[in-house]
XYZ file of N, CA and C in Angstrom:
723
model
N -14.700 -7.548 36.297
C -13.785 -6.614 35.653
C -14.326 -6.257 34.268
N -14.352 -4.970 33.957
C -14.840 -4.546 32.653
C -13.777 -4.810 31.592
N -14.190 -5.135 30.340
C -13.219 -5.395 29.279
C -12.471 -4.123 28.918
N -11.233 -4.246 28.392
C -10.475 -3.060 27.999
C -11.170 -2.330 26.852
N -11.017 -1.015 26.814
C -11.615 -0.229 25.740
C -10.930 -0.554 24.414
N -11.718 -0.527 23.329
C -11.164 -0.738 22.004
C -10.349 0.473 21.579
N -9.280 0.218 20.837
C -8.586 1.309 20.169
C -9.512 1.878 19.099
N -9.337 3.153 18.793
C -10.220 3.828 17.850
C -9.483 4.169 16.561
N -10.237 4.206 15.456
C -9.681 4.593 14.159
C -10.669 5.518 13.458
N -10.153 6.588 12.891
C -10.960 7.523 12.120
C -10.405 7.561 10.696
N -11.248 7.187 9.732
C -10.859 7.167 8.317
C -11.684 8.221 7.589
N -11.004 9.175 6.958
C -11.672 10.250 6.218
C -11.237 10.166 4.762
N -12.203 10.040 3.858
C -11.885 9.970 2.432
C -12.742 10.978 1.675
N -12.095 11.873 0.968
C -12.774 12.855 0.121
C -12.551 12.493 -1.345
N -13.631 12.367 -2.084
C -13.537 11.975 -3.490
C -14.068 13.027 -4.454
N -14.998 13.868 -4.002
C -15.622 14.867 -4.872
C -15.461 16.248 -4.250
N -15.087 17.222 -5.069
C -14.732 18.548 -4.563
C -15.428 19.635 -5.371
N -15.857 20.680 -4.687
C -16.437 21.833 -5.360
C -16.114 23.088 -4.568
N -16.165 24.232 -5.232
C -15.905 25.507 -4.588
C -17.181 26.127 -4.061
N -17.058 27.361 -3.588
C -18.222 28.050 -3.015
C -19.308 28.292 -4.054
N -18.922 28.448 -5.319
C -19.914 28.691 -6.367
C -20.478 27.401 -6.938
N -20.050 26.258 -6.378
C -20.557 24.973 -6.848
C -19.773 24.368 -7.984
N -18.803 25.109 -8.519
C -17.996 24.581 -9.623
C -16.978 23.566 -9.108
N -16.650 22.593 -9.954
C -15.644 21.601 -9.613
C -14.268 22.253 -9.592
N -13.524 22.035 -8.499
C -12.195 22.642 -8.351
C -11.113 21.608 -8.593
N -11.233 20.440 -7.970
C -10.275 19.361 -8.132
C -10.952 18.194 -8.838
N -10.126 17.327 -9.414
C -10.656 16.150 -10.077
C -11.232 15.153 -9.088
N -12.176 14.339 -9.559
C -12.748 13.274 -8.742
C -11.687 12.209 -8.472
N -11.617 11.756 -7.249
C -10.602 10.785 -6.837
C -11.186 9.375 -6.933
N -11.212 8.860 -8.158
C -11.766 7.528 -8.400
C -10.872 6.479 -7.747
N -11.475 5.513 -7.126
C -10.731 4.437 -6.479
C -10.484 4.662 -5.000
N -10.617 5.895 -4.548
C -10.295 6.205 -3.148
C -11.337 5.670 -2.177
N -12.606 5.699 -2.569
C -13.674 5.268 -1.658
C -13.572 3.778 -1.356
N -13.439 2.961 -2.396
C -13.352 1.507 -2.192
C -12.126 1.148 -1.358
N -11.024 1.843 -1.612
C -9.792 1.608 -0.857
C -9.993 1.910 0.628
N -10.645 3.023 0.926
C -10.899 3.400 2.316
C -11.821 2.402 3.002
N -12.787 1.889 2.271
C -13.701 0.894 2.835
C -12.959 -0.397 3.181
N -12.018 -0.802 2.327
C -11.226 -2.003 2.598
C -10.357 -1.804 3.834
N -9.743 -0.635 3.945
C -8.908 -0.351 5.109
C -9.739 -0.325 6.386
N -10.925 0.234 6.314
C -11.809 0.279 7.481
C -12.191 -1.125 7.922
N -12.504 -1.972 6.957
C -12.863 -3.351 7.265
C -11.690 -4.096 7.900
N -10.490 -3.875 7.368
C -9.295 -4.528 7.914
C -9.023 -4.066 9.335
N -9.133 -2.765 9.590
C -8.915 -2.256 10.942
C -9.957 -2.810 11.919
N -11.173 -2.978 11.449
C -12.210 -3.576 12.301
C -11.831 -4.998 12.699
N -11.295 -5.751 11.745
C -10.865 -7.120 12.049
C -9.688 -7.143 13.020
N -8.929 -6.044 13.062
C -7.808 -5.932 13.998
C -8.253 -5.328 15.327
N -9.571 -5.346 15.552
C -10.180 -4.957 16.833
C -10.164 -3.454 17.079
N -10.232 -2.668 16.005
C -10.401 -1.221 16.140
C -11.875 -0.864 15.988
N -12.293 0.118 16.742
C -13.617 0.710 16.541
C -13.450 1.804 15.497
N -13.988 1.569 14.307
C -13.679 2.403 13.144
C -14.842 3.330 12.808
N -14.507 4.584 12.552
C -15.471 5.551 12.030
C -14.998 5.951 10.631
N -15.797 5.642 9.613
C -15.465 5.948 8.220
C -16.344 7.096 7.742
N -15.710 8.171 7.278
C -16.435 9.376 6.887
C -16.088 9.756 5.441
N -17.129 10.039 4.650
C -16.956 10.380 3.238
C -17.239 11.863 3.006
N -16.426 12.485 2.156
C -16.668 13.832 1.640
C -17.056 14.832 2.729
N -16.078 15.197 3.522
C -16.275 16.152 4.603
C -15.592 17.478 4.272
N -16.249 18.570 4.648
C -15.673 19.892 4.447
C -14.510 20.108 5.417
N -13.764 21.180 5.192
C -12.642 21.485 6.080
C -13.108 21.636 7.522
N -14.202 22.342 7.720
C -14.729 22.544 9.071
C -15.188 21.219 9.677
N -15.838 20.391 8.881
C -16.313 19.106 9.385
C -15.149 18.189 9.765
N -14.050 18.275 9.030
C -12.875 17.463 9.357
C -12.322 17.864 10.720
N -12.176 19.151 10.952
C -11.696 19.614 12.262
C -12.662 19.186 13.365
N -13.956 19.278 13.084
C -14.956 18.890 14.095
C -14.853 17.404 14.436
N -14.555 16.572 13.447
C -14.423 15.134 13.689
C -13.303 14.841 14.687
N -12.192 15.571 14.555
C -11.086 15.358 15.496
C -11.402 15.949 16.871
N -12.157 17.032 16.892
C -12.610 17.560 18.181
C -13.494 16.532 18.892
N -14.328 15.835 18.135
C -15.188 14.798 18.716
C -14.357 13.649 19.272
N -13.257 13.307 18.577
C -12.390 12.230 19.056
C -11.795 12.571 20.425
N -11.558 13.834 20.660
C -11.009 14.254 21.951
C -11.951 13.926 23.096
N -13.219 13.866 22.807
C -14.213 13.632 23.863
C -14.563 12.148 24.023
N -13.952 11.297 23.178
C -14.253 9.869 23.234
C -13.352 9.148 24.232
N -13.810 8.006 24.695
C -12.994 7.130 25.523
C -12.133 6.269 24.601
N -10.817 6.343 24.795
C -9.892 5.683 23.884
C -9.263 4.456 24.516
N -8.895 3.513 23.642
C -8.166 2.331 24.075
C -6.670 2.577 24.030
N -5.944 1.586 23.535
C -4.480 1.643 23.590
C -3.878 2.540 22.521
N -4.568 2.647 21.360
C -4.039 3.427 20.232
C -5.152 4.237 19.581
N -4.721 5.288 18.846
C -5.623 6.006 17.948
C -4.962 6.046 16.579
N -5.702 5.575 15.558
C -5.198 5.560 14.187
C -6.123 6.399 13.324
N -5.537 7.201 12.441
C -6.351 7.972 11.511
C -5.742 7.890 10.114
N -6.608 7.657 9.135
C -6.210 7.638 7.728
C -6.961 8.755 7.027
N -6.215 9.627 6.351
C -6.820 10.731 5.594
C -6.461 10.543 4.125
N -7.471 10.523 3.271
C -7.270 10.372 1.832
C -7.984 11.521 1.132
N -7.197 12.415 0.517
C -7.791 13.605 -0.086
C -6.773 14.255 -1.024
N -7.185 15.336 -1.673
C -6.223 16.196 -2.351
C -5.454 16.981 -1.297
N -4.241 17.409 -1.636
C -3.457 18.156 -0.673
C -2.316 18.914 -1.294
N -1.665 19.713 -0.469
C -0.416 20.403 -0.771
C 0.472 20.244 0.453
N 1.682 20.760 0.389
C 2.575 20.625 1.535
C 1.954 21.254 2.777
N 1.747 20.446 3.806
C 1.255 20.943 5.078
C -0.244 21.012 5.211
N -0.995 20.729 4.124
C -2.453 20.830 4.201
C -3.115 19.694 3.433
N -4.342 19.379 3.825
C -5.230 18.551 3.008
C -6.490 19.379 2.765
N -7.263 19.003 1.734
C -8.429 19.796 1.362
C -9.720 19.081 1.723
N -10.665 19.860 2.259
C -12.001 19.351 2.466
C -12.725 19.250 1.145
N -13.901 18.628 1.139
C -14.648 18.489 -0.110
C -15.185 19.834 -0.607
N -15.096 20.866 0.240
C -15.447 22.225 -0.182
C -14.249 22.958 -0.758
N -13.135 22.218 -0.970
C -11.886 22.740 -1.542
C -11.173 23.727 -0.628
N -11.567 23.781 0.648
C -10.904 24.621 1.628
C -9.801 23.817 2.329
N -8.665 24.447 2.630
C -7.550 23.718 3.225
C -7.711 23.507 4.732
N -7.148 22.412 5.202
C -7.035 22.135 6.634
C -5.558 21.905 6.922
N -4.990 22.687 7.824
C -3.593 22.484 8.174
C -3.435 21.192 8.967
N -2.491 20.368 8.537
C -2.261 19.118 9.256
C -1.801 19.380 10.678
N -1.002 20.421 10.872
C -0.539 20.725 12.229
C -1.715 21.031 13.150
N -2.770 21.632 12.604
C -3.963 21.909 13.398
C -4.622 20.612 13.847
N -4.693 19.646 12.945
C -5.272 18.341 13.302
C -4.453 17.680 14.397
N -3.116 17.692 14.236
C -2.256 17.040 15.228
C -2.395 17.706 16.598
N -2.484 19.021 16.596
C -2.548 19.754 17.862
C -3.883 19.543 18.575
N -4.954 19.319 17.809
C -6.255 19.059 18.433
C -6.164 17.862 19.365
N -5.389 16.861 18.959
C -5.278 15.629 19.736
C -4.067 15.623 20.668
N -3.396 16.760 20.783
C -2.208 16.819 21.635
C -2.608 16.789 23.108
N -1.649 16.498 23.960
C -1.923 16.381 25.393
C -2.381 17.704 25.995
N -1.963 18.827 25.412
C -2.388 20.125 25.930
C -3.892 20.300 25.781
N -4.420 19.773 24.663
C -5.852 19.889 24.414
C -6.647 18.811 25.149
N -6.042 17.634 25.277
C -6.762 16.492 25.851
C -5.787 15.662 26.673
N -5.607 16.008 27.953
C -4.621 15.318 28.800
C -4.778 13.809 28.837
N -5.999 13.293 28.699
C -6.220 11.844 28.758
C -5.564 11.118 27.590
N -5.269 11.851 26.504
C -4.637 11.239 25.334
C -3.109 11.276 25.396
N -2.567 11.793 26.476
C -1.128 12.010 26.574
C -0.321 10.754 26.266
N -0.705 9.632 26.858
C 0.093 8.409 26.732
C -0.309 7.539 25.551
N -1.376 7.899 24.858
C -1.866 7.073 23.760
C -1.138 7.425 22.468
N -0.470 6.474 21.815
C 0.145 6.759 20.515
C -0.921 7.122 19.489
N -0.679 8.206 18.779
C -1.605 8.689 17.754
C -0.902 8.545 16.405
N -1.483 7.756 15.511
C -0.816 7.328 14.281
C -1.640 7.808 13.083
N -1.013 8.589 12.214
C -1.685 9.152 11.039
C -1.049 8.615 9.756
N -1.899 8.236 8.799
C -1.466 7.890 7.450
C -2.135 8.884 6.498
N -1.322 9.648 5.758
C -1.837 10.744 4.931
C -1.626 10.430 3.451
N -2.720 10.138 2.746
C -2.675 9.925 1.298
C -3.115 11.220 0.624
N -2.136 12.041 0.236
C -2.425 13.326 -0.403
C -1.141 13.840 -1.029
N -1.279 14.629 -2.069
C -0.105 15.253 -2.684
C 0.517 16.254 -1.717
N 1.825 16.480 -1.899
C 2.538 17.472 -1.079
C 3.238 18.496 -1.968
N 2.795 18.587 -3.205
C 3.382 19.496 -4.177
C 3.045 19.020 -5.570
N 3.710 19.591 -6.583
C 3.394 19.259 -7.967
C 4.500 18.571 -8.726
N 5.594 18.222 -8.060
C 6.714 17.568 -8.732
C 6.439 16.077 -8.927
N 7.006 15.523 -10.016
C 6.889 14.095 -10.284
C 8.232 13.427 -10.046
N 8.196 12.353 -9.257
C 9.414 11.619 -8.911
C 9.752 10.660 -10.046
N 10.871 10.917 -10.736
C 11.274 10.086 -11.860
C 12.071 8.859 -11.433
N 12.296 8.710 -10.131
C 12.992 7.536 -9.650
C 14.498 7.609 -9.788
N 15.039 8.813 -9.979
C 16.479 8.991 -10.098
C 17.099 8.977 -8.709
N 18.244 8.337 -8.560
C 18.925 8.286 -7.274
C 19.561 9.646 -6.999
N 19.163 10.244 -5.875
C 19.662 11.554 -5.485
C 20.274 11.470 -4.095
N 20.908 12.563 -3.671
C 21.495 12.587 -2.336
C 20.450 12.837 -1.262
N 19.263 13.298 -1.661
C 18.178 13.485 -0.695
C 16.928 12.862 -1.285
N 15.918 12.654 -0.462
C 14.738 11.948 -0.942
C 13.529 12.855 -1.081
N 13.790 14.151 -1.301
C 12.657 15.063 -1.437
C 12.943 16.100 -2.498
N 11.872 16.760 -2.936
C 12.022 17.908 -3.791
C 12.328 19.124 -2.941
N 12.256 20.316 -3.542
C 12.476 21.533 -2.777
C 11.297 21.748 -1.852
N 11.474 21.637 -0.533
C 10.340 21.783 0.369
C 9.923 23.230 0.513
N 8.710 23.408 0.965
C 8.268 24.753 1.293
C 9.096 25.278 2.463
N 9.218 26.611 2.606
C 10.061 27.172 3.666
C 9.725 26.673 5.058
N 8.445 26.389 5.345
C 8.071 25.987 6.690
C 7.923 24.480 6.840
N 8.445 23.711 5.865
C 8.275 22.262 5.868
C 8.803 21.637 7.151
N 10.019 22.002 7.552
C 10.607 21.367 8.716
C 10.020 21.897 10.018
N 9.536 23.120 10.014
C 8.853 23.596 11.208
C 7.559 22.822 11.411
N 6.932 22.374 10.309
C 5.749 21.520 10.429
C 6.111 20.216 11.115
N 7.261 19.642 10.746
C 7.705 18.411 11.387
C 7.933 18.637 12.877
N 8.589 19.734 13.219
C 8.915 20.004 14.614
C 7.677 20.259 15.458
N 6.571 20.622 14.813
C 5.350 20.929 15.564
C 4.497 19.687 15.832
N 4.944 18.519 15.369
C 4.211 17.293 15.650
C 4.346 16.970 17.130
N 3.236 16.803 17.843
C 3.282 16.613 19.305
C 3.925 15.278 19.696
N 4.319 15.149 20.954
C 4.830 13.861 21.451
C 3.788 12.753 21.304
N 4.282 11.533 21.232
C 3.445 10.343 21.100
C 2.585 10.388 19.834
N 3.143 11.004 18.784
C 2.440 11.108 17.500
C 3.346 10.607 16.383
N 2.772 9.851 15.465
C 3.470 9.353 14.281
C 2.687 9.797 13.054
N 3.398 10.309 12.049
C 2.742 10.702 10.802
C 3.500 10.060 9.644
N 2.780 9.322 8.814
C 3.361 8.752 7.612
C 2.677 9.358 6.396
N 3.494 9.917 5.504
C 3.001 10.569 4.299
C 3.170 9.649 3.094
N 2.274 9.770 2.134
C 2.354 8.949 0.925
C 3.568 9.285 0.076
N 4.066 10.512 0.176
C 5.165 10.946 -0.685
C 6.046 11.924 0.062
N 7.169 12.239 -0.538
C 8.108 13.184 0.053
C 7.653 14.618 -0.196
N 8.176 15.587 0.579
C 7.774 16.984 0.403
C 8.012 17.479 -1.022
N 7.014 18.160 -1.576
C 7.129 18.731 -2.910
C 6.592 17.861 -4.019
N 6.282 16.592 -3.733
C 5.914 15.644 -4.769
C 4.427 15.289 -4.754
N 3.984 14.694 -5.879
C 2.609 14.234 -5.992
C 2.488 12.822 -5.432
N 1.274 12.461 -5.026
C 0.948 11.104 -4.598
C -0.026 10.520 -5.614
N 0.260 9.321 -6.102
C -0.519 8.746 -7.192
C -1.754 7.996 -6.706
N -2.804 8.070 -7.534
C -4.060 7.365 -7.276
C -4.670 7.006 -8.616
N -5.200 5.778 -8.751
C -5.951 5.415 -9.944
C -7.224 4.694 -9.527
N -7.942 4.129 -10.490
C -9.240 3.532 -10.181
C -9.113 2.313 -9.272
N -7.914 1.764 -9.136
C -7.694 0.610 -8.267
C -7.206 1.017 -6.876
N -6.913 2.292 -6.692
C -6.430 2.776 -5.405
C -5.103 3.487 -5.529
N -4.486 3.771 -4.395
C -3.218 4.497 -4.361
C -2.064 3.544 -4.061
N -0.871 3.914 -4.517
C 0.314 3.114 -4.210
C 0.488 2.960 -2.701
N 0.331 4.057 -1.996
C 0.625 4.112 -0.563
C -0.367 3.302 0.270
N -1.660 3.581 0.110
C -2.647 2.900 0.948
C -2.817 1.441 0.549
N -2.560 1.109 -0.720
C -2.568 -0.302 -1.105
C -1.428 -1.049 -0.416
N -0.268 -0.388 -0.290
C 0.858 -1.002 0.420
C 0.541 -1.150 1.904
N -0.107 -0.140 2.491
C -0.532 -0.234 3.893
C -1.506 -1.388 4.073
N -2.466 -1.515 3.171
C -3.453 -2.590 3.249
C -2.768 -3.956 3.165
N -1.810 -4.082 2.259
C -1.091 -5.354 2.110
C -0.371 -5.732 3.392
N 0.258 -4.755 4.033
C 0.985 -5.018 5.275
C 0.026 -5.397 6.401
N -1.088 -4.687 6.509
C -2.044 -4.974 7.585
C -2.707 -6.336 7.425
N -2.788 -6.815 6.205
C -3.408 -8.114 5.960
C -2.395 -9.256 5.996
N -1.101 -8.933 6.138
C -0.055 -9.946 6.163
C 0.580 -10.087 7.529
N 1.610 -10.897 7.591
C 2.289 -11.138 8.856
C 3.070 -9.925 9.344
N 3.349 -8.982 8.434
C 4.091 -7.781 8.840
C 3.334 -6.939 9.863
N 2.027 -7.170 9.972
C 1.251 -6.375 10.933
C 1.727 -6.588 12.368
N 2.436 -7.676 12.632
C 2.928 -7.958 13.980
C 4.214 -7.198 14.310
N 4.785 -6.506 13.323
C 6.039 -5.797 13.548
C 5.811 -4.540 14.395
N 6.894 -4.063 15.016
C 6.863 -2.743 15.649
C 6.552 -1.704 14.575
N 5.899 -0.624 14.963
C 5.377 0.341 13.998
C 6.460 0.907 13.087
N 7.631 1.255 13.631
C 8.670 1.847 12.784
C 9.147 0.857 11.722
N 9.222 -0.438 12.064
C 9.615 -1.455 11.091
C 8.498 -1.680 10.069
N 7.261 -1.647 10.530
C 6.120 -1.803 9.628
C 6.099 -0.689 8.588
N 6.340 0.542 9.010
C 6.332 1.671 8.072
C 7.511 1.593 7.108
N 8.652 1.077 7.575
C 9.790 0.898 6.684
C 9.474 -0.134 5.608
N 8.718 -1.189 5.971
C 8.279 -2.172 4.980
C 7.384 -1.508 3.924
N 6.516 -0.606 4.358
C 5.663 0.119 3.408
C 6.521 0.965 2.479
N 7.514 1.646 3.017
C 8.440 2.421 2.183
C 9.046 1.546 1.094
N 9.537 0.384 1.488
C 10.173 -0.525 0.528
C 9.177 -0.970 -0.529
N 7.972 -1.348 -0.108
C 6.949 -1.835 -1.029
C 6.626 -0.797 -2.097
N 6.442 0.452 -1.671
C 6.087 1.506 -2.623
C 7.279 1.864 -3.509
N 8.462 1.977 -2.921
C 9.643 2.415 -3.665
C 10.074 1.410 -4.727
N 9.990 0.105 -4.408
C 10.556 -0.896 -5.297
C 9.520 -1.710 -6.073
N 8.282 -1.697 -5.646
C 7.270 -2.546 -6.293
C 6.186 -1.750 -7.004
N 6.209 -0.431 -6.918
C 5.143 0.381 -7.502
C 5.718 1.438 -8.426
N 5.036 1.673 -9.539
C 5.343 2.821 -10.381
C 4.117 3.175 -11.200
N 4.057 4.434 -11.610
C 2.888 4.917 -12.333
C 2.848 4.347 -13.744
N 1.640 4.302 -14.301
C 1.441 3.859 -15.679
C 0.684 4.934 -16.439
N 0.482 4.692 -17.718
C -0.277 5.640 -18.516
C 0.498 6.922 -18.768
N -0.157 8.053 -18.534
C 0.441 9.361 -18.805
C 1.755 9.554 -18.068
N 1.838 9.049 -16.847
C 3.032 9.254 -16.021
C 3.853 7.971 -15.904
N 3.869 7.205 -16.976
C 4.575 5.928 -17.021
C 5.977 6.028 -16.443
N 6.267 5.160 -15.487
C 7.612 5.079 -14.912
C 7.860 5.964 -13.715
N 6.958 6.902 -13.433
C 7.163 7.775 -12.274
C 6.996 6.967 -10.978
N 7.726 7.391 -9.964
C 7.771 6.660 -8.700
C 7.168 7.494 -7.569
N 7.184 6.905 -6.383
C 6.680 7.587 -5.195
C 7.491 7.097 -4.004
N 7.823 8.000 -3.086
C 8.610 7.617 -1.917
C 7.926 8.102 -0.650
N 7.234 7.205 0.058
C 6.639 7.613 1.338
C 7.720 7.994 2.345
N 7.323 8.703 3.366
C 8.244 9.026 4.450
C 7.436 9.212 5.729
N 8.104 9.067 6.851
C 7.381 9.206 8.117
C 8.232 9.927 9.146
N 7.553 10.525 10.096
C 8.207 11.189 11.217
C 7.518 10.701 12.485
N 8.311 10.443 13.513
C 7.746 9.897 14.743
C 8.288 10.606 15.971
N 7.394 10.868 16.890
C 7.753 11.391 18.205
C 7.383 10.394 19.297
N 7.338 9.119 18.931
C 7.047 8.087 19.927
C 8.214 7.938 20.892
N 7.900 7.508 22.081
C 8.908 7.354 23.116
C 9.205 5.895 23.422
N 8.570 4.978 22.670
C 8.813 3.562 22.869
C 8.336 2.821 21.620
N 8.768 1.553 21.496
C 8.267 0.728 20.408
C 6.807 0.380 20.677
N 5.998 0.400 19.625
C 4.579 0.028 19.759
C 4.225 -0.970 18.670
N 3.203 -1.784 18.945
C 2.749 -2.825 18.017
C 1.242 -2.676 17.838
N 0.819 -1.617 17.131
C -0.610 -1.270 17.108
C -1.504 -2.219 16.311
N -0.915 -3.063 15.449
C -1.737 -3.923 14.603
C -1.503 -5.407 14.857
N -0.785 -5.726 15.912
C -0.499 -7.110 16.229
C -1.645 -7.730 17.014
N -1.944 -8.966 16.698
C -2.999 -9.672 17.437
C -2.536 -10.002 18.845
């Protein structure tokens, strides 16, 4: 009997950005590369076959997901994207946008029937707007979303989970030591919480970021609130031994 196929993970981290004329468009994302390397190493220890990619253009990012469609997959597919972003998009290192819905649809069952039953799990470390969360208790947990924000949610295919570093309209923090969101994910994956069902695991990440993290320096005291949307049809335990 042949051994079961390994689950696959694709980690994309963009740290340096330039426009068509070669000029710098966005700031360098210091701390993001080391953080992505740690996450890749942790996923490898959890028996994932990991592909770690640095500084990819918008076109190259789409091509990477097209390549995943042609791969033989195990029980789960996990992807971590760390880059600059706005609501509904992340940016390639060429400063060109990639629609997140396009990425999700590439891996949908319509495009790749063999992936129909495989849970596809995305962690997105990127800004979703320019607002700063001051940590004030409100009746909702987001800023003013873009008009198509909820249609983006509705377009997430079945058997897909997406966890964002922040709520719609807000910035996601990163410093030389890493980001609030992915550091919380790393802590959970390296602890006993990794054995939890995915929805409970993500709720633990929400708690960790909301109550244990806040910005320092220029944005002293500002907070961040991750959020997730899921179209899973059953409980899954993607990081349990």
